[in-house]
Each structure stands twice: as C-alpha cells, then as structure tokens.
Amino acid sequence: MSAPPARVTIKDVAARAGVSKGAVSLAFNQKPGLSEATRERIFAAARELGWEPNLSARSLSNQRVDAVGLAICRPARLLGLEPFYMEFISGIESVLTEHSCSLLLRLVRDLDEEVALQERWWRGRQVAGSILVDFHEGDPRVPALKDLGLPAVAVGHPSLTEDLVSVWTDDATAVAQAVRYLAALGHHRIARVGGPRTLGHSGIRATAFESTVAELGLEEGQQVATGFAGEEGARATRALLLSARRPTAIVYDNDIMAVAGAAVAAEMGLSVPQDLSLLAWDDSQLCRLTHPTLSAMSHDVHGFGAEVARTLFSLIAGEDVVSHQVPTPALTPRGSTAPPPA
C-alpha cells in the first residue's frame, strides 16, 4: 500500500519560490518588506503546489477584516465624472458605516488584472468579501473567484454571473419601456448610443432595443457602441445626426453622453425637443440641470448600492443568500422629449 502524499508546507512554498519561510509569511499577511515581483513569485509557487495558509490558525490572532473590495475597470477621470458610480458607492458606504467597515476601491485596466488583484486581497486577508461590477460574456472572474472561495456579490444579470450571488436591474424591460414611450409620441426612427459591446449589460440593452423596435414595426434602429465619456457620446451623436437616416429620437446608456448629445444638437442648429428628442439612462442631477431638462430612466442608485452591500454582508455571515432583482428603472418624462417634427 503506497504512502499518502506528503502534505505541502510553507517550507515547500519557500523553496519553490527561492525565498525564506518568513518571506512567504510576509506575502500572505500582506506585510511590507517584499517587492511586488517577489510577492507574485510566492503566490505563483503556492498556486503550483496547491498550498493555502492555515486560515484557522491565523484566525487565532483574532484579527477581524474590516474592509470589502470593489475593483472598477474605468479610467479614473471618467469615474470621477460619472454620477452613477458616485451614487452607487455612496449607497455601499452607507451600509459599511453601520458595520464599522471600509471600502477598498481600486481601478484596474482589465479583467485579468482584477482577477490577480482579488486573489491578492483574499490571500492577504485584506478583504472579507468583494463586490463585482461590469460583467462580460464568459467573464473570467466567475471561475476564478469560485476557486478562491472569496465571498462575492455580482452586480449583473444571472445570465452573465452564473453561480455567483447576484443583484441586478431588469435592463431589458427598461429599454423596451423607453422605446415604447418614444414610439407612442410618434417617433419611428429611434437610435441608441450604448456602452462598449464587450459589457454584458450593454449587450442585453442592445438586444432589447432591437427586438422592441422590430415588434413595434418601427424603422430599423441605429445603434452606436462607444465608451461612457462625454466626448465619445458627442462623437456618436454627431455621426447619427449626419447620417442619411437621421433619427428623431436618441436613447443614451448614461447621463453624461446624453448631456453631450444635447450640446451636439445645439451645435448643429437642432432644437431639443422640437427637432430631436433625447432620453438618458440613470437619472441624475445632470439630467435636471440641463436646458431643457432630460427625460430619463430613473432608479434608486444609492439604494441599489446599499442593497448590494447588505447582500454581501449576509453572504460573509454565512446566511442563506439568493440572487435577486431590484426594482426596474422607471421612465421620468421631462422637457427633452416630445412628438417628432411634422
């Protein structure tokens, strides 16, 4: 009878990485004194050997982790300008305050960088759990975080988040509502300026827009995929308004792009809403400060962030948590929409 395989120890990890046992301890306890390259080499050696630190032993130190993680793949400048994330984060913070907990926020360049970051956070006991946003089709974070065992709540439709606990809004129904409203005003040529094609929620909105336009018998709607910055929304609006099939109404995936679109319309001598109707996603102060004020799809973004945070704390506590939907964004008509020109 063969002997059972020897248990991998911290000494084995140190030997594989070419460092001391103390260095391994520093890496996994997220202590200073190591270069980032050495820290990554230690984590890679641990993965290759299938070694995990003894969390039960570490818990004897009675050190409570008082932070949750949130990584966002957006440029820092855009994040500071986008009302949605400011409201969403304020909702998260309102719940963290109740738990005397802090938010560890990082901006990343891509999903692979986020996977590595989440692994460092979890293995280094920097976070008790994480909030995941902006899901893609076949998102690599789903299998990676399941393997890690990191408590995480996904902000996205279950079709994108698979087995992760998720909290989401019904984007498809909201898009259909926006298109039906504009069609009821008499618009037959409606366009949409959406987010990047790689984002799962952008894909859901694009599909709902296309199917609702077809269902209502409207002219085939033009859709432009772009970033969420104002200059990108302006560029997309200009292209639509210069096209042979100029739309009489445009739906935008966020408020920044809609405000930029209104400026482009004015630049081209078009009056809103007499010549062109505009409708924004994510109602905000921006929508109420423009002239005319922007019609928008409104939902409680602060409450959404708070619900996501409450769900994460329930998950961390080991409670029986299920994925669930928050209220669907509702249409708020304002001055930027009206019947099309005769």
Coordinates of C-alpha atoms in Angstrom, one line a residue:
M1 CA 0.0 0.0 0.0
S2 CA 1.5 3.3 -1.1
A3 CA 2.1 6.0 1.5
P4 CA -0.2 9.1 1.3
P5 CA 1.4 12.1 -0.4
A6 CA 3.3 14.4 1.9
R7 CA 1.4 17.5 3.0
V8 CA 2.7 20.7 1.3
T9 CA 4.1 23.1 3.8
I10 CA 5.2 26.7 3.9
K11 CA 8.8 25.4 3.7
D12 CA 7.9 23.8 0.3
V13 CA 6.5 27.1 -1.0
A14 CA 9.5 29.0 0.2
A15 CA 11.8 26.5 -1.6
R16 CA 9.8 26.7 -4.8
A17 CA 9.9 30.5 -4.8
G18 CA 13.5 30.7 -3.7
V19 CA 12.8 32.7 -0.6
S20 CA 12.7 32.2 3.2
K21 CA 9.6 31.0 5.1
G22 CA 9.5 34.4 6.7
A23 CA 9.1 36.0 3.2
V24 CA 6.1 33.6 2.5
S25 CA 4.5 34.7 5.7
L26 CA 5.1 38.4 4.9
A27 CA 3.4 37.9 1.4
F28 CA 0.3 36.2 2.7
N29 CA -0.1 38.5 5.6
Q30 CA 0.3 41.5 3.2
K31 CA 3.1 42.9 5.3
P32 CA 5.8 45.3 3.9
G33 CA 9.3 44.3 3.1
L34 CA 8.9 42.5 -0.2
S35 CA 9.0 43.7 -3.8
E36 CA 5.8 43.2 -5.8
A37 CA 7.7 40.8 -8.1
T38 CA 8.8 38.6 -5.1
R39 CA 5.3 38.7 -3.7
E40 CA 3.8 37.5 -7.1
R41 CA 6.5 34.8 -7.3
I42 CA 5.5 33.5 -3.9
F43 CA 1.8 33.4 -4.8
A44 CA 2.6 31.6 -8.1
A45 CA 4.6 29.0 -6.2
A46 CA 1.7 28.5 -3.7
R47 CA -0.8 28.0 -6.6
E48 CA 1.5 25.5 -8.3
L49 CA 1.8 23.4 -5.1
G50 CA -1.8 23.8 -4.1
W51 CA -0.9 25.4 -0.8
E52 CA -3.1 27.6 1.3
P53 CA -2.2 29.3 4.5
N54 CA -3.8 27.9 7.6
L55 CA -6.7 30.3 8.0
S56 CA -7.9 28.7 11.2
A57 CA -4.5 29.2 12.8
R58 CA -4.4 32.8 11.5
S59 CA -7.8 33.5 13.0
L60 CA -6.4 32.8 16.5
S61 CA -4.8 36.2 16.2
N62 CA -8.5 37.5 16.4
Q63 CA -7.8 39.9 13.6
R64 CA -11.0 40.9 12.0
V65 CA -11.0 42.0 8.4
D66 CA -12.8 45.4 8.3
A67 CA -12.9 46.0 4.5
V68 CA -14.7 44.9 1.4
G69 CA -13.2 45.2 -2.1
L70 CA -14.5 46.9 -5.2
A71 CA -12.5 47.0 -8.4
I72 CA -13.7 49.0 -11.4
C73 CA -12.3 48.9 -14.9
R74 CA -12.8 52.5 -15.8
P75 CA -10.4 55.5 -16.3
A76 CA -10.0 57.5 -13.0
R77 CA -11.1 60.7 -14.7
L78 CA -14.3 59.2 -16.1
L79 CA -15.2 57.6 -12.8
G80 CA -15.0 60.9 -11.0
L81 CA -17.4 62.4 -13.6
E82 CA -20.0 59.6 -13.7
P83 CA -22.9 60.2 -11.3
F84 CA -23.9 56.5 -11.3
Y85 CA -20.8 55.2 -9.6
M86 CA -20.7 58.1 -7.2
E87 CA -24.3 57.3 -6.1
F88 CA -23.7 53.6 -6.1
I89 CA -20.5 53.9 -4.0
S90 CA -22.3 56.2 -1.5
G91 CA -25.0 53.5 -1.1
I92 CA -22.4 50.9 -0.4
E93 CA -20.7 53.2 2.1
S94 CA -24.0 53.9 4.0
V95 CA -24.1 50.2 4.9
L96 CA -20.3 49.8 5.5
T97 CA -20.6 52.6 8.1
E98 CA -23.2 50.5 10.0
H99 CA -20.7 47.7 10.2
S100 CA -17.7 49.9 11.0
C101 CA -16.2 48.6 7.8
S102 CA -14.3 50.4 5.0
L103 CA -14.3 50.1 1.2
L104 CA -11.1 49.1 -0.6
L105 CA -11.5 50.7 -4.0
R106 CA -9.1 50.1 -6.9
L107 CA -9.2 51.0 -10.6
V108 CA -7.9 48.2 -12.9
R109 CA -7.0 48.2 -16.6
D110 CA -8.7 44.8 -17.5
L111 CA -10.4 41.8 -16.0
D112 CA -7.2 39.7 -15.8
E113 CA -5.7 42.5 -13.6
E114 CA -8.8 42.4 -11.4
V115 CA -8.6 38.6 -11.0
A116 CA -5.0 38.9 -9.8
L117 CA -6.0 41.8 -7.5
Q118 CA -8.9 39.9 -6.0
E119 CA -6.5 37.0 -5.3
R120 CA -4.0 39.2 -3.6
W121 CA -6.8 40.8 -1.5
W122 CA -8.2 37.4 -0.4
R123 CA -4.9 35.6 0.2
G124 CA -3.5 38.6 2.1
R125 CA -6.7 38.9 4.2
Q126 CA -7.2 42.5 3.1
V127 CA -10.9 42.0 2.4
A128 CA -13.7 40.0 3.9
G129 CA -15.5 39.9 0.5
S130 CA -15.8 41.8 -2.7
I131 CA -18.4 43.5 -5.0
L132 CA -18.0 42.7 -8.7
V133 CA -19.3 45.1 -11.4
D134 CA -19.4 45.4 -15.2
F135 CA -19.7 41.8 -16.3
H136 CA -18.7 40.4 -19.7
E137 CA -19.9 37.3 -21.6
G138 CA -17.7 34.4 -20.3
D139 CA -16.3 36.6 -17.6
P140 CA -13.1 35.1 -16.2
R141 CA -13.8 36.4 -12.7
V142 CA -16.6 33.8 -12.2
P143 CA -14.5 30.6 -12.2
A144 CA -11.5 32.4 -10.6
L145 CA -13.5 33.6 -7.6
K146 CA -15.3 30.3 -7.2
D147 CA -11.9 28.6 -7.0
L148 CA -10.7 31.1 -4.4
G149 CA -13.7 30.8 -2.2
L150 CA -13.9 34.6 -1.9
P151 CA -17.4 35.8 -0.8
A152 CA -18.5 38.0 -3.6
V153 CA -21.7 39.6 -4.8
A154 CA -22.0 40.2 -8.6
V155 CA -23.8 43.3 -9.9
G156 CA -25.3 41.9 -13.1
H157 CA -27.9 39.7 -14.7
P158 CA -27.6 36.0 -13.8
S159 CA -27.1 35.1 -17.4
L160 CA -23.7 36.8 -17.0
T161 CA -22.8 35.9 -13.4
E162 CA -23.6 32.2 -13.5
D163 CA -23.4 30.7 -9.9
L164 CA -22.3 33.9 -8.1
V165 CA -24.8 35.6 -5.9
S166 CA -26.1 38.5 -8.0
V167 CA -28.2 41.6 -7.6
W168 CA -29.4 43.2 -10.8
T169 CA -31.9 45.5 -12.5
D170 CA -34.1 44.5 -15.4
D171 CA -32.4 46.4 -18.2
A172 CA -34.3 44.7 -21.0
T173 CA -37.7 45.7 -19.7
A174 CA -36.5 49.3 -19.0
V175 CA -35.2 49.6 -22.6
A176 CA -38.5 48.4 -24.0
Q177 CA -40.3 50.9 -21.9
A178 CA -38.1 53.7 -23.3
V179 CA -38.7 52.7 -26.9
R180 CA -42.4 52.2 -26.4
Y181 CA -42.7 55.7 -24.9
L182 CA -40.9 57.4 -27.8
A183 CA -43.0 55.3 -30.3
A184 CA -46.2 56.4 -28.5
L185 CA -45.1 60.1 -29.0
G186 CA -44.9 59.3 -32.8
H187 CA -41.2 58.6 -33.3
H188 CA -40.5 55.9 -36.0
R189 CA -36.8 56.5 -36.3
I190 CA -35.1 55.9 -32.9
A191 CA -31.4 55.4 -32.3
R192 CA -29.4 54.3 -29.3
V193 CA -25.9 55.3 -28.1
G194 CA -24.7 52.4 -25.9
G195 CA -21.7 51.4 -23.9
P196 CA -18.9 49.1 -25.2
R197 CA -20.1 45.9 -26.9
T198 CA -17.9 43.8 -24.5
L199 CA -20.1 44.8 -21.5
G200 CA -22.8 42.3 -20.8
H201 CA -25.4 44.8 -19.7
S202 CA -24.8 46.8 -23.0
G203 CA -25.5 43.6 -24.9
I204 CA -28.7 43.0 -23.0
R205 CA -29.9 46.5 -23.7
A206 CA -28.9 46.3 -27.4
T207 CA -30.9 43.1 -27.9
A208 CA -33.9 44.5 -26.1
F209 CA -33.7 47.7 -28.2
E210 CA -33.6 45.8 -31.5
S211 CA -36.4 43.4 -30.6
T212 CA -38.7 46.2 -29.3
V213 CA -38.1 48.3 -32.4
A214 CA -39.0 45.3 -34.6
E215 CA -42.0 44.4 -32.5
L216 CA -43.4 47.9 -32.9
G217 CA -42.8 47.9 -36.6
L218 CA -40.5 51.0 -36.5
E219 CA -37.7 51.7 -38.9
E220 CA -34.6 49.6 -38.0
G221 CA -32.9 51.5 -35.2
Q222 CA -29.3 52.5 -35.5
Q223 CA -27.1 51.6 -32.5
V224 CA -23.7 53.0 -31.8
A225 CA -21.4 51.3 -29.3
T226 CA -18.9 53.6 -27.6
G227 CA -17.4 54.5 -24.2
F228 CA -19.3 56.3 -21.5
A229 CA -17.3 59.6 -21.7
G230 CA -19.0 62.8 -22.9
E231 CA -16.7 63.2 -25.8
E232 CA -17.5 59.7 -27.0
G233 CA -21.2 60.3 -26.7
A234 CA -20.8 63.6 -28.6
R235 CA -18.9 61.8 -31.4
A236 CA -21.6 59.1 -31.7
T237 CA -24.4 61.7 -31.7
R238 CA -22.7 63.7 -34.4
A239 CA -22.3 60.6 -36.6
L240 CA -26.0 59.8 -36.1
L241 CA -27.2 63.3 -36.9
L242 CA -25.1 63.4 -40.1
S243 CA -26.4 60.1 -41.4
A244 CA -28.8 59.8 -44.2
R245 CA -31.4 58.3 -41.8
R246 CA -31.1 60.9 -39.2
P247 CA -33.1 59.8 -36.1
T248 CA -35.8 61.9 -34.5
A249 CA -35.1 60.4 -31.0
I250 CA -31.9 59.0 -29.3
V251 CA -31.7 56.9 -26.2
Y252 CA -28.4 57.0 -24.3
D253 CA -26.8 54.5 -22.0
N254 CA -25.8 57.2 -19.4
D255 CA -26.5 60.8 -18.5
I256 CA -23.0 62.1 -19.4
M257 CA -23.4 61.0 -23.1
A258 CA -27.0 62.4 -23.2
V259 CA -25.8 65.8 -22.0
A260 CA -23.0 65.8 -24.6
G261 CA -25.6 64.8 -27.2
A262 CA -27.7 67.8 -26.4
A263 CA -24.7 70.1 -26.9
V264 CA -24.0 68.5 -30.3
A265 CA -27.7 69.0 -31.3
A266 CA -27.4 72.7 -30.4
E267 CA -24.1 73.0 -32.3
M268 CA -25.8 71.6 -35.4
G269 CA -28.7 74.0 -35.1
L270 CA -31.2 71.5 -33.9
S271 CA -33.7 72.3 -31.2
V272 CA -34.4 69.8 -28.4
P273 CA -37.2 68.5 -28.3
Q274 CA -38.7 70.3 -31.3
D275 CA -36.3 68.7 -33.8
L276 CA -34.8 65.9 -31.7
S277 CA -35.9 64.0 -28.6
L278 CA -33.3 62.8 -26.1
L279 CA -33.6 60.2 -23.3
A280 CA -30.9 59.3 -20.8
W281 CA -30.3 56.2 -18.7
D282 CA -29.5 56.7 -14.9
D283 CA -31.4 59.9 -13.9
S284 CA -29.1 62.3 -12.0
Q285 CA -28.7 65.9 -11.1
L286 CA -27.1 66.4 -14.6
C287 CA -30.4 65.5 -16.2
R288 CA -32.2 68.1 -14.1
L289 CA -29.7 70.9 -14.7
T290 CA -29.7 70.9 -18.5
H291 CA -32.0 73.1 -20.6
P292 CA -34.4 71.6 -21.4
T293 CA -34.2 69.0 -18.6
L294 CA -33.6 65.4 -19.8
S295 CA -36.1 62.7 -19.8
A296 CA -34.5 59.7 -18.1
M297 CA -34.8 56.1 -16.9
S298 CA -34.8 56.6 -13.1
H299 CA -33.9 54.2 -10.4
D300 CA -32.6 54.4 -6.8
V301 CA -28.9 54.0 -7.5
H302 CA -28.0 54.8 -3.8
G303 CA -30.5 52.2 -2.7
F304 CA -29.1 49.7 -5.2
G305 CA -25.6 50.1 -3.8
A306 CA -26.9 49.7 -0.3
E307 CA -28.8 46.5 -1.2
V308 CA -25.6 45.1 -2.8
A309 CA -23.6 45.8 0.3
R310 CA -26.3 44.3 2.6
T311 CA -26.3 41.1 0.4
L312 CA -22.5 40.8 0.7
F313 CA -22.6 41.1 4.5
S314 CA -25.2 38.4 4.7
L315 CA -23.1 36.2 2.5
I316 CA -20.0 36.8 4.6
A317 CA -22.0 35.9 7.7
G318 CA -22.8 32.5 6.2
E319 CA -26.5 33.3 5.7
D320 CA -28.6 31.6 3.0
V321 CA -28.4 34.3 0.3
V322 CA -30.1 34.1 -3.1
S323 CA -29.7 36.2 -6.2
H324 CA -32.5 38.8 -6.6
Q325 CA -33.6 41.7 -8.7
V326 CA -34.1 45.3 -7.5
P327 CA -36.9 47.5 -8.9
T328 CA -36.8 48.1 -12.7
P329 CA -35.8 51.6 -13.8
A330 CA -38.9 53.7 -14.5
L331 CA -39.4 56.4 -17.1
T332 CA -39.3 60.0 -15.9
P333 CA -40.5 62.2 -18.8
R334 CA -39.1 65.8 -18.9
G335 CA -38.6 68.6 -21.4
S336 CA -36.2 66.8 -23.7
T337 CA -38.8 64.5 -25.3
A338 CA -41.8 65.5 -27.5
P339 CA -43.6 64.3 -30.7
P340 CA -41.3 64.4 -33.7
P341 CA -41.4 67.3 -36.2
A342 CA -44.3 67.1 -38.7

